[in-house]
mmCIF file of C-alpha atoms and ligand atoms in Angstrom:
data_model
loop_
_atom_site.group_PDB
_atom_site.id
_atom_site.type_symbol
_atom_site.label_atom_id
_atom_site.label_comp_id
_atom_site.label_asym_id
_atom_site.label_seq_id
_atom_site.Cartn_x
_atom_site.Cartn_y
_atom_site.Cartn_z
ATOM 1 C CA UNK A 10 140.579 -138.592 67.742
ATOM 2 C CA UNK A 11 139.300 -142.136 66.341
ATOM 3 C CA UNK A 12 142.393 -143.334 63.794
ATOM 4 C CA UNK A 13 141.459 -145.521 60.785
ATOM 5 C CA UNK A 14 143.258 -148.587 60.912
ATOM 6 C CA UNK A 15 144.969 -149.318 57.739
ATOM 7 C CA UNK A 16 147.339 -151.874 55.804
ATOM 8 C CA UNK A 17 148.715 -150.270 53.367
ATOM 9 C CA UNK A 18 150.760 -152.954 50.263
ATOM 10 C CA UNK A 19 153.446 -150.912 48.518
ATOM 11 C CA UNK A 20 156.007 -151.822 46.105
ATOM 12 C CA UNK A 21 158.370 -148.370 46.353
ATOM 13 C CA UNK A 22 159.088 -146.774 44.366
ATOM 14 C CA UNK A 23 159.694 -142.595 44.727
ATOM 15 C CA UNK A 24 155.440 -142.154 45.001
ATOM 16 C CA UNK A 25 155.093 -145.493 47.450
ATOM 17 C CA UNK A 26 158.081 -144.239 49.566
ATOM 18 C CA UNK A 27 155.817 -140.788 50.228
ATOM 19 C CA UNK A 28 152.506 -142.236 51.007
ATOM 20 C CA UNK A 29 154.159 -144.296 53.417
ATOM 21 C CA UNK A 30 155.704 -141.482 55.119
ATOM 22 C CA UNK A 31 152.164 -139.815 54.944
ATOM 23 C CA UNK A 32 150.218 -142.480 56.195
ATOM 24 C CA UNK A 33 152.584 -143.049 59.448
ATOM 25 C CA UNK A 34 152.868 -138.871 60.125
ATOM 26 C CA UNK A 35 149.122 -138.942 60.837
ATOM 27 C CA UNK A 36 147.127 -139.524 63.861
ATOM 28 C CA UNK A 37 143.727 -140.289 61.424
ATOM 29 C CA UNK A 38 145.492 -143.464 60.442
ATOM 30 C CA UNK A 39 146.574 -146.124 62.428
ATOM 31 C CA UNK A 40 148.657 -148.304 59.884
ATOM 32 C CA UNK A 41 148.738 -151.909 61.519
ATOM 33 C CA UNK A 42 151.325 -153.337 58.761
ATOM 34 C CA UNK A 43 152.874 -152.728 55.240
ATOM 35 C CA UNK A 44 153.025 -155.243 53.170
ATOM 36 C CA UNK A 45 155.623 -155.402 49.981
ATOM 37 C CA UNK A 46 154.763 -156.477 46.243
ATOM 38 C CA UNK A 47 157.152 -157.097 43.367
ATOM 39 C CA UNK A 48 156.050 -154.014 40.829
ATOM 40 C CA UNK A 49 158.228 -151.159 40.495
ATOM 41 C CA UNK A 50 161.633 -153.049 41.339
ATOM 42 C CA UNK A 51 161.983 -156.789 42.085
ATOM 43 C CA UNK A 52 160.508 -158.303 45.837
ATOM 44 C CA UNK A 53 163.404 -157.961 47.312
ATOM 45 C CA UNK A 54 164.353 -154.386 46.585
ATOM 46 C CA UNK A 55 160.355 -153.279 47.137
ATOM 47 C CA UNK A 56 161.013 -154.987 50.780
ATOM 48 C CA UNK A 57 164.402 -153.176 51.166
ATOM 49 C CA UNK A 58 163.121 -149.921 50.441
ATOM 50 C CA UNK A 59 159.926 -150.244 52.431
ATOM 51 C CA UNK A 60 162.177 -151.283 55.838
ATOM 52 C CA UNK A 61 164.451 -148.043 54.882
ATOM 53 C CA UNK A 62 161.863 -145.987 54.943
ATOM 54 C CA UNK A 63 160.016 -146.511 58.000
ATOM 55 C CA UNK A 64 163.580 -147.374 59.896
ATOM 56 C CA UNK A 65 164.386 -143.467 58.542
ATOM 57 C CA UNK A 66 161.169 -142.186 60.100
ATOM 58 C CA UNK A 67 161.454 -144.547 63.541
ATOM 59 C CA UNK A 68 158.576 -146.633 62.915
ATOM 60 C CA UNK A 69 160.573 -150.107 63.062
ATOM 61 C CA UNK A 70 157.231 -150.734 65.552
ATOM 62 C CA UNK A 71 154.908 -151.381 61.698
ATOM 63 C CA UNK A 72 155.105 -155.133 61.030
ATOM 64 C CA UNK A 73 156.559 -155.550 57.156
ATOM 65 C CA UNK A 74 155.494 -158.420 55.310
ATOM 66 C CA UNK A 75 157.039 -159.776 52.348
ATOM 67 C CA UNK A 76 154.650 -160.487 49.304
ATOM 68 C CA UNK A 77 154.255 -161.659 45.479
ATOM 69 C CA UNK A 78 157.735 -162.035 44.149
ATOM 70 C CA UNK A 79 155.757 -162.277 40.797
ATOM 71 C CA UNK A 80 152.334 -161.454 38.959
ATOM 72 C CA UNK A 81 149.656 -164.287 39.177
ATOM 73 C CA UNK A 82 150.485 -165.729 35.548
ATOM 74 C CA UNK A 83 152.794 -163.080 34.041
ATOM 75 C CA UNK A 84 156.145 -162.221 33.409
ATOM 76 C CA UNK A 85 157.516 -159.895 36.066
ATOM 77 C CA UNK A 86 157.702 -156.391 34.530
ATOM 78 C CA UNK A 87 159.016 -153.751 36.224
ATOM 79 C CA UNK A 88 159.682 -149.631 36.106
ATOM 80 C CA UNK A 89 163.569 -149.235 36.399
ATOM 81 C CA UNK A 90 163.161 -146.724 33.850
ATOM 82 C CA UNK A 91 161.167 -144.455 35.904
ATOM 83 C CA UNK A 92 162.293 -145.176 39.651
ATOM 84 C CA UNK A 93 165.824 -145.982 39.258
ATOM 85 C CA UNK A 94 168.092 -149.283 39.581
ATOM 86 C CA UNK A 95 167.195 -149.230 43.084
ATOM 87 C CA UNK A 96 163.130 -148.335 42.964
ATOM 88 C CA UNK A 97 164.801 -145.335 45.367
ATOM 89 C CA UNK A 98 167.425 -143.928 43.388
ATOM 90 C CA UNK A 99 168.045 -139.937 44.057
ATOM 91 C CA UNK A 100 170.470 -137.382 45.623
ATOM 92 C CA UNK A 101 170.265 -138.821 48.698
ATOM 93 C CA UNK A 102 170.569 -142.724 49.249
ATOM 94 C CA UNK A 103 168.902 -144.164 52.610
ATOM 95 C CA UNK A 104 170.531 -145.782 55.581
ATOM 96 C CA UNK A 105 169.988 -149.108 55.680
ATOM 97 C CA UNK A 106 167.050 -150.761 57.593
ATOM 98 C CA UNK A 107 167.213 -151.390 60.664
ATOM 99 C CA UNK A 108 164.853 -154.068 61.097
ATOM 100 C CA UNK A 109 163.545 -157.197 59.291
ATOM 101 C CA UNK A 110 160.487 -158.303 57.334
ATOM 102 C CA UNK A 111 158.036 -160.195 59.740
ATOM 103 C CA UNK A 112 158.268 -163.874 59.009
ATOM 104 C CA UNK A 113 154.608 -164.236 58.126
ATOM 105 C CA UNK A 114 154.793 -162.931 54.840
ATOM 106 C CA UNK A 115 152.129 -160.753 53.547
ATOM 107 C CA UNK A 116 148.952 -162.775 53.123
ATOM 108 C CA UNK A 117 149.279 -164.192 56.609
ATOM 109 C CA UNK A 118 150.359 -160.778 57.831
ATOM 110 C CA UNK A 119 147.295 -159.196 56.745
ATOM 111 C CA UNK A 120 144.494 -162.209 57.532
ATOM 112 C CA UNK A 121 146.199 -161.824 61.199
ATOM 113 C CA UNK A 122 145.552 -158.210 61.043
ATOM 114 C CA UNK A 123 141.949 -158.203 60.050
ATOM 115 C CA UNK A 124 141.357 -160.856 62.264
ATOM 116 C CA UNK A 125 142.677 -159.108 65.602
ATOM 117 C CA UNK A 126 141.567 -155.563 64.555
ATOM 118 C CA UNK A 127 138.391 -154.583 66.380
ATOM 119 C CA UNK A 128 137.180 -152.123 63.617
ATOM 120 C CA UNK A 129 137.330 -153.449 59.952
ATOM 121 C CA UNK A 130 140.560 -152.573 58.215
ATOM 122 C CA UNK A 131 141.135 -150.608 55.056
ATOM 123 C CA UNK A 132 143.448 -151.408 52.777
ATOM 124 C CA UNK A 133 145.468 -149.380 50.561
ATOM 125 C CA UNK A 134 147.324 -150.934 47.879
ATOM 126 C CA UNK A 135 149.677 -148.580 45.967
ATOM 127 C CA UNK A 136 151.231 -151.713 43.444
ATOM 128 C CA UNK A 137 150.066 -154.666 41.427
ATOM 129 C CA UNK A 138 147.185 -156.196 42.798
ATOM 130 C CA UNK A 139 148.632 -159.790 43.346
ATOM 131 C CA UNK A 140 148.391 -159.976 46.904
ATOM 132 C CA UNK A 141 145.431 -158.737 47.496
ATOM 133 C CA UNK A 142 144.124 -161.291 45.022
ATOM 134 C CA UNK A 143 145.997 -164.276 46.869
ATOM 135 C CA UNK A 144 144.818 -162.969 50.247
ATOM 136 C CA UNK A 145 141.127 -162.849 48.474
ATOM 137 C CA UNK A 146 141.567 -166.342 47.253
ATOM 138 C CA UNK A 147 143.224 -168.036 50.692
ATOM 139 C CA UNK A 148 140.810 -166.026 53.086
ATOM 140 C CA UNK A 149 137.474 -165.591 51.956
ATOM 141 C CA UNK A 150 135.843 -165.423 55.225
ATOM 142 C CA UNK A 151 137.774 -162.140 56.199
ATOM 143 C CA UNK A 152 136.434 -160.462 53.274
ATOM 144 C CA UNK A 153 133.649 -158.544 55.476
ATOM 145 C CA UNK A 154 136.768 -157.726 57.937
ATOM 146 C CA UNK A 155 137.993 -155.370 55.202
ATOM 147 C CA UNK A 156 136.100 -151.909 55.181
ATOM 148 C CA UNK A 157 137.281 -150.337 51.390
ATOM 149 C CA UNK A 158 140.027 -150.353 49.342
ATOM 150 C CA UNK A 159 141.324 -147.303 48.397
ATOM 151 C CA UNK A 160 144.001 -148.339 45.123
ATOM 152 C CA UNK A 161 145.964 -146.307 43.080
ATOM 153 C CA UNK A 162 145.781 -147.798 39.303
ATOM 154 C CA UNK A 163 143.649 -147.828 36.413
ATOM 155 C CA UNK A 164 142.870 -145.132 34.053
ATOM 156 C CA UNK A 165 139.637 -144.121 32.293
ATOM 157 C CA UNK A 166 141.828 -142.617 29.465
ATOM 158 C CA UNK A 167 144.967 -143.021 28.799
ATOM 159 C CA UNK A 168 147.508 -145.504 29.933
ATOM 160 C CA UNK A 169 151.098 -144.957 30.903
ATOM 161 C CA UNK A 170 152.665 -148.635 30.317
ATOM 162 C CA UNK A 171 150.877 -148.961 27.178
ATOM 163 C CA UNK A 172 148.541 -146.570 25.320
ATOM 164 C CA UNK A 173 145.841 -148.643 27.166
ATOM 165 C CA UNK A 174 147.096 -149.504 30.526
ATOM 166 C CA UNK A 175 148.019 -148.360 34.039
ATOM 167 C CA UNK A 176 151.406 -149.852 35.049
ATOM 168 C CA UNK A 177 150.063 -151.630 38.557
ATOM 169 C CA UNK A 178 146.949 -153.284 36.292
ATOM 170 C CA UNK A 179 149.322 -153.871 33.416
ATOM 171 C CA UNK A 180 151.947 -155.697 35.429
ATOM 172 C CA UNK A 181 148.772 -158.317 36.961
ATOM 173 C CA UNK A 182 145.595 -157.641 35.275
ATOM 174 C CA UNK A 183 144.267 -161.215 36.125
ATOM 175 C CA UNK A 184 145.082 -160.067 39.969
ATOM 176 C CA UNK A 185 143.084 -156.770 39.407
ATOM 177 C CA UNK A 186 140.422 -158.258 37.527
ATOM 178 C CA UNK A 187 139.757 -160.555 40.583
ATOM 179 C CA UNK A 188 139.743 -157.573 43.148
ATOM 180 C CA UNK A 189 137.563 -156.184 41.486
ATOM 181 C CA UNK A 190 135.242 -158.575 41.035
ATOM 182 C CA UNK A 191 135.330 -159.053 44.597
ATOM 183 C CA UNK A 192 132.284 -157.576 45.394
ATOM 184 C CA UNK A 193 134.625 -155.694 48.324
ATOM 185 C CA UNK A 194 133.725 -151.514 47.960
ATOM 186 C CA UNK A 195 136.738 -150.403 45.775
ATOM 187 C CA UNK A 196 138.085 -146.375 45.653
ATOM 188 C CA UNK A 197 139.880 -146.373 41.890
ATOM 189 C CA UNK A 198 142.716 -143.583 42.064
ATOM 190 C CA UNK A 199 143.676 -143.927 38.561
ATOM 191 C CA UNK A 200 145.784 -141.699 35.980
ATOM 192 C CA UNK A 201 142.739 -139.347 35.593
ATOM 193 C CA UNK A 202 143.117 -137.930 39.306
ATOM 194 C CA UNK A 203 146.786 -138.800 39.995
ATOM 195 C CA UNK A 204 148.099 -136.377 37.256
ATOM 196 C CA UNK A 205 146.610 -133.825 38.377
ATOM 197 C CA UNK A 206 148.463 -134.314 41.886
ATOM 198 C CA UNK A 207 152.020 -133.103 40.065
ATOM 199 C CA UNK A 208 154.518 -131.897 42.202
ATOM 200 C CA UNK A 209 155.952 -128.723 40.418
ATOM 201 C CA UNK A 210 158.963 -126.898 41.583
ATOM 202 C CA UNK A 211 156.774 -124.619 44.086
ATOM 203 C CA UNK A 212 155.229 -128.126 45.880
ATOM 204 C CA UNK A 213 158.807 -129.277 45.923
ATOM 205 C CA UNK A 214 160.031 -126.011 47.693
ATOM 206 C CA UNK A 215 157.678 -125.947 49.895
ATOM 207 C CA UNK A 216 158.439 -129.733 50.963
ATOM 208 C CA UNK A 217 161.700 -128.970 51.432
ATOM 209 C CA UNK A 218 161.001 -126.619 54.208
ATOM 210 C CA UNK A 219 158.934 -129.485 56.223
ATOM 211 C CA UNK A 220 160.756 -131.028 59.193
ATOM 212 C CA UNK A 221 163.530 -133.386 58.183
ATOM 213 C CA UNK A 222 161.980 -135.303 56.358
ATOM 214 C CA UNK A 223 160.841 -132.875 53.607
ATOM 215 C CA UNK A 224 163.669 -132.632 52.605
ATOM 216 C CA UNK A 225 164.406 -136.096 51.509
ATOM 217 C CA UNK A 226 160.944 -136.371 50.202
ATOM 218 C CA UNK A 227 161.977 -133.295 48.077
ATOM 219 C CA UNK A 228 165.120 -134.774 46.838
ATOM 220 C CA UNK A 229 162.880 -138.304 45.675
ATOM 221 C CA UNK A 230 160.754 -135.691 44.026
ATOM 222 C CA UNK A 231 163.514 -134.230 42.137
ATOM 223 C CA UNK A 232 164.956 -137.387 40.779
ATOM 224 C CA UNK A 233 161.137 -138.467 40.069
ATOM 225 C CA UNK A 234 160.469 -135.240 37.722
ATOM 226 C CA UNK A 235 163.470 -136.026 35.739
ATOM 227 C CA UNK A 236 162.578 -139.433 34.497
ATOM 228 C CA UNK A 237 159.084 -137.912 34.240
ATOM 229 C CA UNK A 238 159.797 -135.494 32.137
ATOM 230 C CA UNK A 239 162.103 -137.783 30.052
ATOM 231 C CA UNK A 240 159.736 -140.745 29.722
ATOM 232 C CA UNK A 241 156.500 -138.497 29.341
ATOM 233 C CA UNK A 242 157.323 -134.784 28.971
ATOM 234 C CA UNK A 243 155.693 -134.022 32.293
ATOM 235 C CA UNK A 244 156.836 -130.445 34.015
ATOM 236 C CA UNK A 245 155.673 -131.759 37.399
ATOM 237 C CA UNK A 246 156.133 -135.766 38.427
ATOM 238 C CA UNK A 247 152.389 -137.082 39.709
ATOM 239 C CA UNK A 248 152.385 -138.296 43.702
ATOM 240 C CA UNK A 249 149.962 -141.143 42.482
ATOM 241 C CA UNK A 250 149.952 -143.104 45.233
ATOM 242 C CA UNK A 251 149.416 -140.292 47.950
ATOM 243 C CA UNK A 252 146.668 -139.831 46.021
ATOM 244 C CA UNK A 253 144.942 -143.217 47.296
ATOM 245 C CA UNK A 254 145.852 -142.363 50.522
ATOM 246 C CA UNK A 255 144.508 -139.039 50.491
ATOM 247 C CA UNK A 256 141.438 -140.303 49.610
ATOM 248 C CA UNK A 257 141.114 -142.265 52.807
ATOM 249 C CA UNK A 258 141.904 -139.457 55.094
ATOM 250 C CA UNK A 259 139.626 -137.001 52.959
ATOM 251 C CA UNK A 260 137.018 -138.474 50.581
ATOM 252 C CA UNK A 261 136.339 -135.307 49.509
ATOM 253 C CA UNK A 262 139.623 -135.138 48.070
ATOM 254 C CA UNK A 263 138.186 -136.549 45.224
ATOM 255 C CA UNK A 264 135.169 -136.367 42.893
ATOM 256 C CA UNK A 265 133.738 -140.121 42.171
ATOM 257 C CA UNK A 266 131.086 -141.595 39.997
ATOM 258 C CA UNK A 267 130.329 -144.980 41.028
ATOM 259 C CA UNK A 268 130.706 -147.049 37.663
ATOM 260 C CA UNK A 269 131.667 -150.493 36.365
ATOM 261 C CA UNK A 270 134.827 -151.186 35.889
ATOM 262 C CA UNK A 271 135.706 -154.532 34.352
ATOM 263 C CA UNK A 272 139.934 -155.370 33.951
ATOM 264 C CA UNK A 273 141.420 -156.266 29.949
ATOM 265 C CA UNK A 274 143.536 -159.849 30.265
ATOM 266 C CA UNK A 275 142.690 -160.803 26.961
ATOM 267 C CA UNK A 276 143.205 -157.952 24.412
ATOM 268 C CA UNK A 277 146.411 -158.283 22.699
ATOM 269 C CA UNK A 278 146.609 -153.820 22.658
ATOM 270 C CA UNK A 279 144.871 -153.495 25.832
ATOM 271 C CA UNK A 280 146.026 -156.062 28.645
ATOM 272 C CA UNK A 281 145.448 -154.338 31.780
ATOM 273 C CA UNK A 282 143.051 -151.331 30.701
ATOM 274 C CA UNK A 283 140.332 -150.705 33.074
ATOM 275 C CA UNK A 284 137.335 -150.210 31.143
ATOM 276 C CA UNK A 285 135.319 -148.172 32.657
ATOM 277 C CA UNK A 286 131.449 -147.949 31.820
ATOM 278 C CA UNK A 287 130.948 -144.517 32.847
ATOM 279 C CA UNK A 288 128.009 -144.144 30.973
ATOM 280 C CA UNK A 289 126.448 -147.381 32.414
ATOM 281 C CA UNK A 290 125.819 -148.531 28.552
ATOM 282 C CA UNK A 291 126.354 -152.785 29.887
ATOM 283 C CA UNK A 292 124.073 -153.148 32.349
ATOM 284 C CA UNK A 293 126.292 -154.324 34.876
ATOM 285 C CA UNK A 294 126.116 -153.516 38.507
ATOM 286 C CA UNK A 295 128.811 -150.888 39.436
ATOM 287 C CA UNK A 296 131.675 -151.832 41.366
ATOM 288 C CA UNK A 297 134.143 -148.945 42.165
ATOM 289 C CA UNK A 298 133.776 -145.463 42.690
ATOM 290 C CA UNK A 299 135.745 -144.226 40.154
ATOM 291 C CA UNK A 300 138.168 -140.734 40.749
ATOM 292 C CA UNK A 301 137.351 -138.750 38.374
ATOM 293 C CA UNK A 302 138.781 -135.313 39.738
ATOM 294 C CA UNK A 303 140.856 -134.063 42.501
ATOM 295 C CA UNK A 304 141.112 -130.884 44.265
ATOM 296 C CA UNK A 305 144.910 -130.315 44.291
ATOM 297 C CA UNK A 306 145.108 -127.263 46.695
ATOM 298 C CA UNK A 307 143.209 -129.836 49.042
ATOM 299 C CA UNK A 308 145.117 -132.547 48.426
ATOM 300 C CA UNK A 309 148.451 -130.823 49.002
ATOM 301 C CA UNK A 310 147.364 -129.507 51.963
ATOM 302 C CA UNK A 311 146.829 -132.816 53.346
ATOM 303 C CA UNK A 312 150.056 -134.065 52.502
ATOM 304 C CA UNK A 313 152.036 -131.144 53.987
ATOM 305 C CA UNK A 314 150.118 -131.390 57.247
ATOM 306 C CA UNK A 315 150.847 -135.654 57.079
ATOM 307 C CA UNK A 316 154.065 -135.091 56.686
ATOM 308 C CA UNK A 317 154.480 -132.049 59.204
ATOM 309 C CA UNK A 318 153.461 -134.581 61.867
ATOM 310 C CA UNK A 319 156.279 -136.857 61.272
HETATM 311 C C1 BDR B 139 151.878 -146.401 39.602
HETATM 312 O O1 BDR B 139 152.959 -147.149 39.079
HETATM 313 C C2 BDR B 139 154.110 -147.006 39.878
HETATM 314 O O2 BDR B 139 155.211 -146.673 39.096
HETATM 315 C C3 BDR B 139 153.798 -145.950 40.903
HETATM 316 O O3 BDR B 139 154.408 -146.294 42.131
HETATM 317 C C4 BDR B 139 152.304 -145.947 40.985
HETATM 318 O O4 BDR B 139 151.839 -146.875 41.943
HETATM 319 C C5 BDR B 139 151.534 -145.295 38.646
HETATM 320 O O5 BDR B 139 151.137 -145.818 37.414
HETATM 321 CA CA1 CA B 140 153.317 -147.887 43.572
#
């Protein structure tokens, strides 16, 4: 079997802390590095959590690169509310790591990566988009080295920062804007797809029983639907950022329409809304494919098996 080589940028986070697991339990990926972005906790707790994690699953091999400690001109803002004081919080509270963040940090980390990879490398970014911006900005020339990016953010409806917004666009929609005006080919896993990827009580069972790590990813899970159904009134908490990694491993996954999507900075109701001109009314040339359904028996079925081969 030919693996994709990925990088995937995370900023965990209950959803981050699964895809990570899913991306390193299967043999279709080859994940070359994670990189860390300050989104749902600060830097230095995204960083923490992402070293937990793959020290708990034995894959202290992944180079970990630290990131954007901030947005490119905003205020840090971040989702305590939802993931906990920790970005981890739950019934069950990871070992430390046992290993430390490469000393390259993350833009470096990943221009290395592209560079030596011998197939071009897809990237996943499950956070705010700040990195991938900067590493855009400082390293033009490796552009062409990157096959897709697959993101989790955006909506085409609703928002769940603000009525208008996704919270990884929200927090750096001057980043996003720039990624996606990067002419690179872009798979948008916003809001519209990733809630219907809620993890009910029967999902949550049934992750329990896998291996032994399904059971911690259960526990995350169980912590995650209680602040979802506080904050939102959700009966089942959304795995959005599996999501953009399911995509990768099955396109199909998903239904797409390849649109325009252009990034809010300016509005003072709609910072960080991805407007998305489904209906190609502007003109403009397209520049995502844009989720716009999701087959959730498929989808959990790929997680379960990613996680089975952990
Ligand atoms: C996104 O925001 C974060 O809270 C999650 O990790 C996910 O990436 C969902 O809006
Ligand atoms: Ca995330």
């Amino acid at each position: 079997m030919i693996s994709k080589p990925v990088i995937l940028d995370v900023d965990p986070g209950h959803d981050d802390a699964v895809a990570l697991m899913m991306a390193c339990g299967t043999l279709e990926l080859d994940l070359l590095a994670v990189t860390t972005v300050a989104g749902n906790v600060s830097l230095e707790k995204t960083t923490h959590n992402a070293l937990r994690v793959l020290s708990l699953i034995d894959r202290t091999n992944i180079p970990v690169a630290t990131g954007a400690a901030r947005p490119l001109r905003r205020e840090p803002y971040t989702a305590e509310y939802i993931h906990g004081e920790s970005g981890l919080d739950g019934p069950v509270e990871l070992p430390p790591p046992t290993f430390e963040p490469d000393e390259r940090g993350a833009v470096t980390l990943i221009a290395d990566t592209l560079r030596e990879s011998v197939e071009s490398v897809t990237l996943i970014p499950l956070g705010p988009l700040t990195n991938i911006a900067i590493f855009l900005r400082e390293h033009p020339d490796l552009k062409n080295r990157i096959a897709h990016i697959s993101l989790m953010g955006g909506s085409m409806g609703l928002g769940n920062t603000t009525p208008a917004a996704e919270f990884n666009i929200y927090v750096d929609p001057e980043a996003a804007r720039e990624v996606f005006e990067s002419g690179v080919p872009i798979t948008m896993c916003g809001l519209d797809v990733t809630h219907a990827a809620g993890a009910g009580p029967k999902e949550r069972e049934r992750l329990r029983s896998i291996g032994e790590t399904g059971p911690i990813v259960a526990g995350f899970l169980d912590f995650f639907a209680a602040t979802y159904e506080k904050v939102f009134g959700f009966d089942a908490p959304p795995l959005h950022d599996p999501v953009a990694v399911a995509a990768v491993l099955d396109p199909t996954v998903l239904t797409t329409r390849r649109m325009r999507v252009d990034v809010e900075c300016e509005g003072a109701l709609t910072r960080g809304e991805t407007v998305c001109d489904f209906h190609g009314v502007t003109g403009k040339p397209p520049n995502a494919d844009v989720g716009i359904g999701l087959d959730r028996e498929r989808f959990f079925e790929i997680l379960y098996d990613a996680l089975g081969g952990l």
